[in-house]
Structures are given as structure tokens and as C-alpha cells.
Amino acid sequence: MIKVTPDELKLMAQLIYEYCGVVVGPDKSYLIESRLSPLAEQLCCKSYREFYNMARSERDGQIRVQIIDKITTGETQFFRDKQLFEALRFKIIPDMIDFRMTNKVVDRNISVWSAACSSGQEPYSLAITFLETIPDIARWNLKIMASDISDEAFRKASLGRYTRLEVSRGLTEVQLAKYFTPKDQSWQVNDRIRAMVSFRKINLLEPFCGIGRFDMIFCRNVAIYFNRETKIKLFDSLANALNRQGHFFLGSSESLADISTRYKMRNHLRCIYYELIS
Ligand SMILES: C[S@@+](CC[C@H](N)C(=O)[O-])C[C@H]1O[C@@H](n2cnc3c(N)ncnc32)[C@H](O)[C@@H]1O
């Protein structure tokens, strides 16, 4: 394993921050060494300075893609944070449908964005939740867009195929039998669920105008790696991508307190979520 010096750690931290906004502190030598040493060795680099120079001077962006894949952690699972999915099922989705019916809103589009979706468990859990919550779902035009910066996450999410361990994390046996098909020792998400989700590669730190507006945006467990300034900018851009009174969801350990005044905090039982106010 190639050892990183304090100066090299600073250089690599700067590079990683520019690539994906992840903040690597001065105590994180182990992170660089454990995640990037194999890649640096594969490229025949003797030090991280050499690796840094190679990444800086590359033309095709291949090293950049691989560094992002190694650094951004893709930890996820189906129905991560049960309280959130219960709030969607019993409060947020029914309220949205009731509001449109009561106010005779003719618009039958429901647009959802799972930003930083990792390997796809989040958007597929959302698709299952909508399907099971709206009885006449066929009469609604539901579109779930899912995105991630990582090539590997994008590939796996769009394939929709999961190991036994992955499906055992969060799915009930009934959901597994209903929405997945066994295939070569793994489980393939069924076409009906797959067709409800489209996938894109999006770096949340780059401008994402032109992707449309959404009724719900899920940006969970990604901004924890960003600094305050990056979070302020990101949550502001995401507010611009929400429809009026759109809903915004963070991970259970995250908060918008002192970061943005554009959202109002709401709760349903122990689930906290946000509504756009300006
Ligand atoms: C911990 S996973 C969260 C997955 C899912 N949202 C959840 O809560 O289970 C974080 C994801 O954020 C992605 N990510 C990190 N930096 C990103 C960036 N700048 N733009 C978009 N995605 C990013 C990573 O590739 C990773 O898949």
C-alpha cells in the first residue's frame, strides 16, 4: 500500500473536493490509502503526488471517474428509514392526491427525483411505495428520475439486479416475491417497477438546470460529506427544482437548520421532511 504524506493528503483532498464536493479532513490518511492506493498502484504510480499529477493532466476523465467511484460511499438499502416510507404511504402521498382532487387540479403528473440514488434501492423503494399507495396509479403519470455521480452506481441501479444479501436488507418476503424475479443467484427487479424509474448521471455540484421540476426530491445521505458552503448552494439549487409546495427529504441524521430558509419543516410521527415555501 502506498503511504500518503501530509502534503499529498492536502493535494488529494483538494482534488476530491473539486471532483465531488466530498471533504477529506487532515485525519483521513487511511481513507486515501485504503480506497485509492490500489488504483494508484494499478496506474504504476510510486506516490500520491505522481497520482495527483496524472489525474490533473489526463484528457479523457477516466481517472476522475474511478476516484469518484472509490471515494463516494454507496451505502444504501431498500426502504432505508422506515418512518419516511410510512409517512409517504400514510400521509404525504394521500395528502397530495387529496389536495389535487379537492382543488380539482387537472394535472395528473407526479414527478419525483431520487438524487444520489446509489445502486437504486431508494428509487425502486419509492416506485413500490407509489404503486402500493395509489390504487388507480395507471391514471397518473408518475415519473421517478434517479441519479448518481458514480458510474458504478449508475450501472448497477439501471440494471436493477441485486444479491441475496441486498434484497434481504429492507424488503419483505412478500415484496421480494411480488416485485423481483430470481435470476442466476440474484434478484432482478420486475419490468413494471423498472419502467417507473429512469436513470441519469448527475453531479449535484454542477448546474442541473434543464432537468425540469419535481413534486418531491429525495437527497438523502449525500450532503453529509459536503461542507456548509456546498450544502447552502446545493439546497438552494434543489429548491429551484421543486414545484410549488413540493416536498424535500433528507437522511434521518441530516437537517436544514441554519442552512436554508426556503423550506418549512414538517413532521409525521417521527419522520421529518420539508416543504418548499419560497
Ligand atoms: C450513502 S449513498 C446514499 C444513497 C441513498 N440516497 C440512500 O440514502 O440510501 C451516497 C451517494 O451519493 C453519491 N454522491 C456523492 N457525491 C455526489 C455528487 N457530488 N453528486 C451526486 N452524487 C454524489 C455517491 O456516489 C453515493 O452513491
Short mmCIF file of C-alpha atoms and ligand atoms in Angstrom, two decimals:
data_model
loop_
_atom_site.label_atom_id
_atom_site.label_comp_id
_atom_site.label_asym_id
_atom_site.label_seq_id
_atom_site.Cartn_x
_atom_site.Cartn_y
_atom_site.Cartn_z
CA MET A 1 0.00 0.00 0.00
CA ILE A 2 1.31 3.46 -0.89
CA LYS A 3 1.54 5.70 2.18
CA VAL A 4 0.31 9.28 1.92
CA THR A 5 2.35 12.24 3.28
CA PRO A 6 0.58 15.25 4.87
CA ASP A 7 1.29 17.40 1.77
CA GLU A 8 -0.05 14.74 -0.56
CA LEU A 9 -3.13 14.36 1.63
CA LYS A 10 -3.84 18.08 1.13
CA LEU A 11 -3.43 17.76 -2.64
CA MET A 12 -5.68 14.71 -2.84
CA ALA A 13 -8.28 16.38 -0.58
CA GLN A 14 -8.35 19.39 -2.90
CA LEU A 15 -8.74 17.16 -5.98
CA ILE A 16 -11.54 15.11 -4.40
CA TYR A 17 -13.38 18.23 -3.23
CA GLU A 18 -13.30 19.62 -6.78
CA TYR A 19 -14.48 16.32 -8.26
CA CYS A 20 -17.43 15.58 -5.99
CA GLY A 21 -17.56 18.00 -3.03
CA VAL A 22 -16.55 15.35 -0.51
CA VAL A 23 -14.50 16.88 2.29
CA VAL A 24 -11.43 14.83 3.26
CA GLY A 25 -10.02 16.08 6.58
CA PRO A 26 -6.34 16.01 7.67
CA ASP A 27 -7.05 12.93 9.82
CA LYS A 28 -8.25 10.88 6.84
CA SER A 29 -4.96 9.38 5.54
CA TYR A 30 -6.46 5.91 5.98
CA LEU A 31 -9.33 6.84 3.63
CA ILE A 32 -6.94 7.86 0.86
CA GLU A 33 -4.67 4.88 1.42
CA SER A 34 -7.38 2.24 1.67
CA ARG A 35 -9.52 3.49 -1.19
CA LEU A 36 -7.02 4.95 -3.64
CA SER A 37 -3.81 3.00 -3.18
CA PRO A 38 -4.93 0.07 -5.40
CA LEU A 39 -5.88 2.47 -8.19
CA ALA A 40 -2.60 4.43 -7.89
CA GLU A 41 -0.62 1.17 -7.97
CA GLN A 42 -2.57 -0.08 -10.96
CA LEU A 43 -1.51 3.11 -12.77
CA CYS A 44 2.12 2.39 -11.74
CA CYS A 45 2.38 5.49 -9.54
CA LYS A 46 5.00 5.43 -6.81
CA SER A 47 3.43 8.25 -4.78
CA TYR A 48 0.18 10.19 -4.46
CA ARG A 49 1.91 13.27 -5.87
CA GLU A 50 2.56 11.31 -9.07
CA PHE A 51 -1.04 10.04 -8.99
CA TYR A 52 -2.34 13.59 -8.43
CA ASN A 53 -0.30 14.92 -11.40
CA MET A 54 -1.54 12.09 -13.59
CA ALA A 55 -5.17 12.84 -12.68
CA ARG A 56 -4.64 16.57 -13.27
CA SER A 57 -3.15 16.06 -16.71
CA GLU A 58 -5.44 13.32 -18.05
CA ARG A 59 -7.59 14.17 -21.04
CA ASP A 60 -10.37 11.58 -21.03
CA GLY A 61 -11.51 11.87 -17.37
CA GLN A 62 -11.12 8.12 -16.69
CA ILE A 63 -9.04 8.56 -13.54
CA ARG A 64 -11.52 11.16 -12.29
CA VAL A 65 -14.40 8.71 -12.72
CA GLN A 66 -12.53 5.99 -10.85
CA ILE A 67 -11.52 8.30 -8.00
CA ILE A 68 -15.17 9.38 -7.58
CA ASP A 69 -16.31 5.74 -7.57
CA LYS A 70 -13.80 4.82 -4.86
CA ILE A 71 -14.40 7.84 -2.62
CA THR A 72 -18.17 8.29 -2.65
CA THR A 73 -19.61 5.65 -0.42
CA GLY A 74 -22.69 3.97 -1.83
CA GLU A 75 -24.15 2.54 1.39
CA THR A 76 -27.90 2.16 0.91
CA GLN A 77 -30.71 -0.33 1.34
CA PHE A 78 -34.32 -0.87 0.31
CA PHE A 79 -36.81 1.21 2.33
CA ARG A 80 -33.96 2.86 4.25
CA ASP A 81 -35.56 4.74 7.13
CA LYS A 82 -38.91 3.02 7.68
CA GLN A 83 -40.51 6.15 9.20
CA LEU A 84 -40.02 8.06 5.98
CA PHE A 85 -41.67 5.37 3.85
CA GLU A 86 -44.56 5.14 6.32
CA ALA A 87 -45.01 8.91 6.21
CA LEU A 88 -45.11 8.74 2.41
CA ARG A 89 -47.60 5.89 2.44
CA PHE A 90 -49.94 7.16 5.14
CA LYS A 91 -49.63 10.93 4.93
CA ILE A 92 -47.64 12.62 2.18
CA ILE A 93 -48.83 10.75 -0.92
CA PRO A 94 -52.52 10.53 0.19
CA ASP A 95 -52.47 14.26 1.10
CA MET A 96 -51.02 15.16 -2.28
CA ILE A 97 -53.68 13.14 -4.13
CA ASP A 98 -56.48 14.54 -1.90
CA PHE A 99 -55.25 18.09 -2.45
CA ARG A 100 -55.32 17.69 -6.23
CA MET A 101 -58.75 16.05 -6.18
CA THR A 102 -60.29 18.57 -3.76
CA ASN A 103 -58.91 21.53 -5.67
CA LYS A 104 -59.82 19.94 -8.99
CA VAL A 105 -56.23 20.17 -10.18
CA VAL A 106 -56.28 18.66 -13.66
CA ASP A 107 -52.56 17.94 -13.66
CA ARG A 108 -52.03 14.19 -13.22
CA ASN A 109 -48.24 14.34 -13.39
CA ILE A 110 -46.26 13.30 -10.35
CA SER A 111 -42.55 13.88 -10.70
CA VAL A 112 -40.03 12.57 -8.22
CA TRP A 113 -36.24 12.85 -8.14
CA SER A 114 -34.05 10.50 -6.16
CA ALA A 115 -30.79 12.47 -6.27
CA ALA A 116 -27.67 10.49 -5.28
CA CYS A 117 -29.60 7.21 -5.53
CA SER A 118 -26.52 4.97 -5.23
CA SER A 119 -27.28 1.47 -6.58
CA GLY A 120 -31.01 2.11 -6.98
CA GLN A 121 -32.62 0.71 -3.84
CA GLU A 122 -34.09 4.15 -2.99
CA PRO A 123 -35.90 4.86 -6.30
CA TYR A 124 -37.19 1.27 -6.55
CA SER A 125 -38.50 1.51 -2.96
CA LEU A 126 -40.23 4.75 -3.97
CA ALA A 127 -41.76 3.09 -7.05
CA ILE A 128 -43.12 0.25 -4.90
CA THR A 129 -44.49 2.73 -2.35
CA PHE A 130 -46.34 4.78 -5.00
CA LEU A 131 -47.67 1.64 -6.64
CA GLU A 132 -48.98 0.28 -3.34
CA THR A 133 -50.38 3.63 -2.14
CA ILE A 134 -52.24 4.97 -5.17
CA PRO A 135 -54.95 2.46 -6.16
CA ASP A 136 -55.53 3.97 -9.62
CA ILE A 137 -51.84 4.56 -10.33
CA ALA A 138 -52.36 3.83 -14.05
CA ARG A 139 -54.39 7.04 -14.30
CA TRP A 140 -51.47 9.08 -13.01
CA ASN A 141 -48.37 9.97 -14.94
CA LEU A 142 -45.76 9.08 -12.33
CA LYS A 143 -42.14 9.65 -13.26
CA ILE A 144 -39.27 8.84 -10.94
CA MET A 145 -35.90 10.14 -12.07
CA ALA A 146 -32.91 8.71 -10.24
CA SER A 147 -29.36 9.98 -10.49
CA ASP A 148 -25.89 9.48 -9.07
CA ILE A 149 -22.42 10.76 -9.83
CA SER A 150 -20.82 7.31 -9.73
CA ASP A 151 -20.52 5.22 -12.92
CA GLU A 152 -20.64 2.01 -10.94
CA ALA A 153 -23.78 3.08 -9.03
CA PHE A 154 -25.45 4.18 -12.27
CA ARG A 155 -24.67 0.84 -13.95
CA LYS A 156 -25.98 -1.24 -11.07
CA ALA A 157 -29.06 0.93 -10.48
CA SER A 158 -30.13 0.80 -14.12
CA LEU A 159 -29.57 -2.95 -14.26
CA GLY A 160 -31.80 -3.43 -11.20
CA ARG A 161 -30.22 -6.71 -10.16
CA TYR A 162 -29.40 -7.42 -6.52
CA THR A 163 -27.70 -10.12 -4.44
CA ARG A 164 -29.49 -12.20 -1.81
CA LEU A 165 -27.88 -10.04 0.89
CA GLU A 166 -29.03 -6.80 -0.76
CA VAL A 167 -32.65 -7.90 -1.11
CA SER A 168 -32.63 -9.18 2.48
CA ARG A 169 -31.92 -5.60 3.62
CA GLY A 170 -35.26 -3.82 3.74
CA LEU A 171 -37.59 -5.86 1.51
CA THR A 172 -40.23 -8.20 2.95
CA GLU A 173 -40.53 -11.72 1.52
CA VAL A 174 -43.89 -10.66 0.06
CA GLN A 175 -42.38 -7.65 -1.75
CA LEU A 176 -39.49 -9.78 -2.99
CA ALA A 177 -41.84 -12.38 -4.45
CA LYS A 178 -44.13 -9.72 -5.92
CA TYR A 179 -41.65 -7.29 -7.46
CA PHE A 180 -38.50 -9.33 -8.18
CA THR A 181 -37.62 -12.43 -10.20
CA PRO A 182 -34.77 -14.79 -9.28
CA LYS A 183 -32.05 -14.78 -11.91
CA ASP A 184 -28.63 -16.53 -11.76
CA GLN A 185 -28.24 -16.42 -7.96
CA SER A 186 -29.53 -12.84 -7.85
CA TRP A 187 -32.84 -10.97 -7.97
CA GLN A 188 -33.98 -8.87 -10.89
CA VAL A 189 -36.47 -6.06 -10.36
CA ASN A 190 -39.61 -6.69 -12.44
CA ASP A 191 -40.31 -4.71 -15.62
CA ARG A 192 -43.28 -2.89 -14.11
CA ILE A 193 -41.16 -1.35 -11.34
CA ARG A 194 -38.14 -0.86 -13.60
CA ALA A 195 -40.27 1.06 -16.12
CA MET A 196 -41.30 3.57 -13.46
CA VAL A 197 -37.72 4.77 -12.95
CA SER A 198 -35.31 6.46 -15.34
CA PHE A 199 -31.63 6.88 -14.52
CA ARG A 200 -29.15 9.67 -15.23
CA LYS A 201 -25.63 10.54 -14.22
CA ILE A 202 -25.69 13.86 -12.36
CA ASN A 203 -23.02 15.53 -10.24
CA LEU A 204 -25.00 17.55 -7.71
CA LEU A 205 -22.25 20.16 -7.58
CA GLU A 206 -22.61 21.02 -11.23
CA PRO A 207 -25.52 23.11 -12.53
CA PHE A 208 -28.52 20.87 -13.16
CA CYS A 209 -30.87 23.35 -14.76
CA GLY A 210 -32.95 21.91 -17.59
CA ILE A 211 -33.90 18.73 -15.77
CA GLY A 212 -37.40 20.00 -15.04
CA ARG A 213 -39.27 20.48 -11.79
CA PHE A 214 -40.30 17.92 -9.23
CA ASP A 215 -43.06 17.40 -6.69
CA MET A 216 -40.66 15.53 -4.44
CA ILE A 217 -36.89 15.49 -4.20
CA PHE A 218 -35.01 12.94 -2.13
CA CYS A 219 -31.43 13.96 -1.43
CA ARG A 220 -30.59 11.61 1.38
CA ASN A 221 -27.29 10.74 2.98
CA VAL A 222 -25.10 12.51 0.45
CA ALA A 223 -24.72 16.08 1.72
CA ILE A 224 -23.21 14.71 4.95
CA TYR A 225 -19.94 14.58 3.02
CA PHE A 226 -20.16 18.24 1.90
CA ASN A 227 -19.11 21.37 3.75
CA ARG A 228 -21.58 24.08 4.85
CA GLU A 229 -20.98 26.32 1.84
CA THR A 230 -21.58 23.46 -0.59
CA LYS A 231 -24.75 22.44 1.27
CA ILE A 232 -26.13 26.01 1.15
CA LYS A 233 -25.64 26.16 -2.62
CA LEU A 234 -26.96 22.65 -3.21
CA PHE A 235 -30.15 23.04 -1.16
CA ASP A 236 -30.81 26.34 -2.87
CA SER A 237 -30.46 24.78 -6.34
CA LEU A 238 -32.69 21.89 -5.27
CA ALA A 239 -35.32 24.37 -4.03
CA ASN A 240 -35.28 25.88 -7.54
CA ALA A 241 -36.01 22.42 -8.96
CA LEU A 242 -39.10 21.89 -6.77
CA ASN A 243 -42.66 22.67 -7.78
CA ARG A 244 -44.70 24.98 -5.55
CA GLN A 245 -45.33 23.26 -2.22
CA GLY A 246 -43.01 20.48 -3.32
CA HIS A 247 -41.58 18.18 -0.70
CA PHE A 248 -37.93 17.67 0.14
CA PHE A 249 -36.40 14.75 2.03
CA LEU A 250 -33.05 14.33 3.74
CA GLY A 251 -31.45 11.37 5.52
CA SER A 252 -32.58 10.75 9.10
CA SER A 253 -29.42 12.26 10.62
CA GLU A 254 -29.44 15.35 8.38
CA SER A 255 -31.11 18.73 8.81
CA LEU A 256 -31.68 22.03 7.02
CA ALA A 257 -31.44 24.05 10.25
CA ASP A 258 -29.19 27.10 9.71
CA ILE A 259 -28.66 26.07 6.09
CA SER A 260 -31.75 27.18 4.19
CA THR A 261 -34.81 29.32 4.90
CA ARG A 262 -36.60 28.29 1.72
CA TYR A 263 -38.17 25.21 3.26
CA LYS A 264 -40.56 24.72 6.14
CA MET A 265 -40.02 21.74 8.41
CA ARG A 266 -42.90 19.30 8.67
CA ASN A 267 -43.26 16.06 10.50
CA HIS A 268 -45.40 12.96 10.54
CA LEU A 269 -44.88 10.95 13.73
CA ARG A 270 -41.08 10.65 13.91
CA CYS A 271 -40.38 11.44 10.27
CA ILE A 272 -39.10 14.93 9.48
CA TYR A 273 -39.40 16.30 5.98
CA TYR A 274 -39.59 19.72 4.32
CA GLU A 275 -41.99 21.71 2.18
CA LEU A 276 -40.89 24.46 -0.20
CA ILE A 277 -42.11 27.89 0.90
CA SER A 278 -40.26 30.27 -1.41
C1 LIG B 1 -24.61 6.96 1.04
S1 LIG B 1 -25.19 6.94 -0.63
C2 LIG B 1 -26.88 7.42 -0.38
C3 LIG B 1 -27.82 6.59 -1.23
C4 LIG B 1 -29.32 6.84 -0.94
N1 LIG B 1 -29.68 8.20 -1.21
C5 LIG B 1 -29.67 6.46 0.48
O1 LIG B 1 -29.91 7.36 1.30
O2 LIG B 1 -29.72 5.26 0.80
C6 LIG B 1 -24.44 8.43 -1.23
C7 LIG B 1 -24.40 8.51 -2.75
O3 LIG B 1 -24.07 9.84 -3.10
C8 LIG B 1 -23.35 9.80 -4.31
N2 LIG B 1 -22.63 11.08 -4.45
C9 LIG B 1 -21.54 11.52 -3.77
N3 LIG B 1 -21.16 12.72 -4.21
C10 LIG B 1 -22.06 13.06 -5.18
C11 LIG B 1 -22.20 14.21 -6.03
N4 LIG B 1 -21.36 15.24 -5.96
N5 LIG B 1 -23.22 14.23 -6.92
C12 LIG B 1 -24.09 13.18 -6.99
N6 LIG B 1 -24.00 12.07 -6.24
C13 LIG B 1 -22.99 12.02 -5.34
C14 LIG B 1 -22.44 8.59 -4.15
O4 LIG B 1 -21.97 8.10 -5.38
C15 LIG B 1 -23.35 7.61 -3.39
O5 LIG B 1 -23.96 6.72 -4.29
#
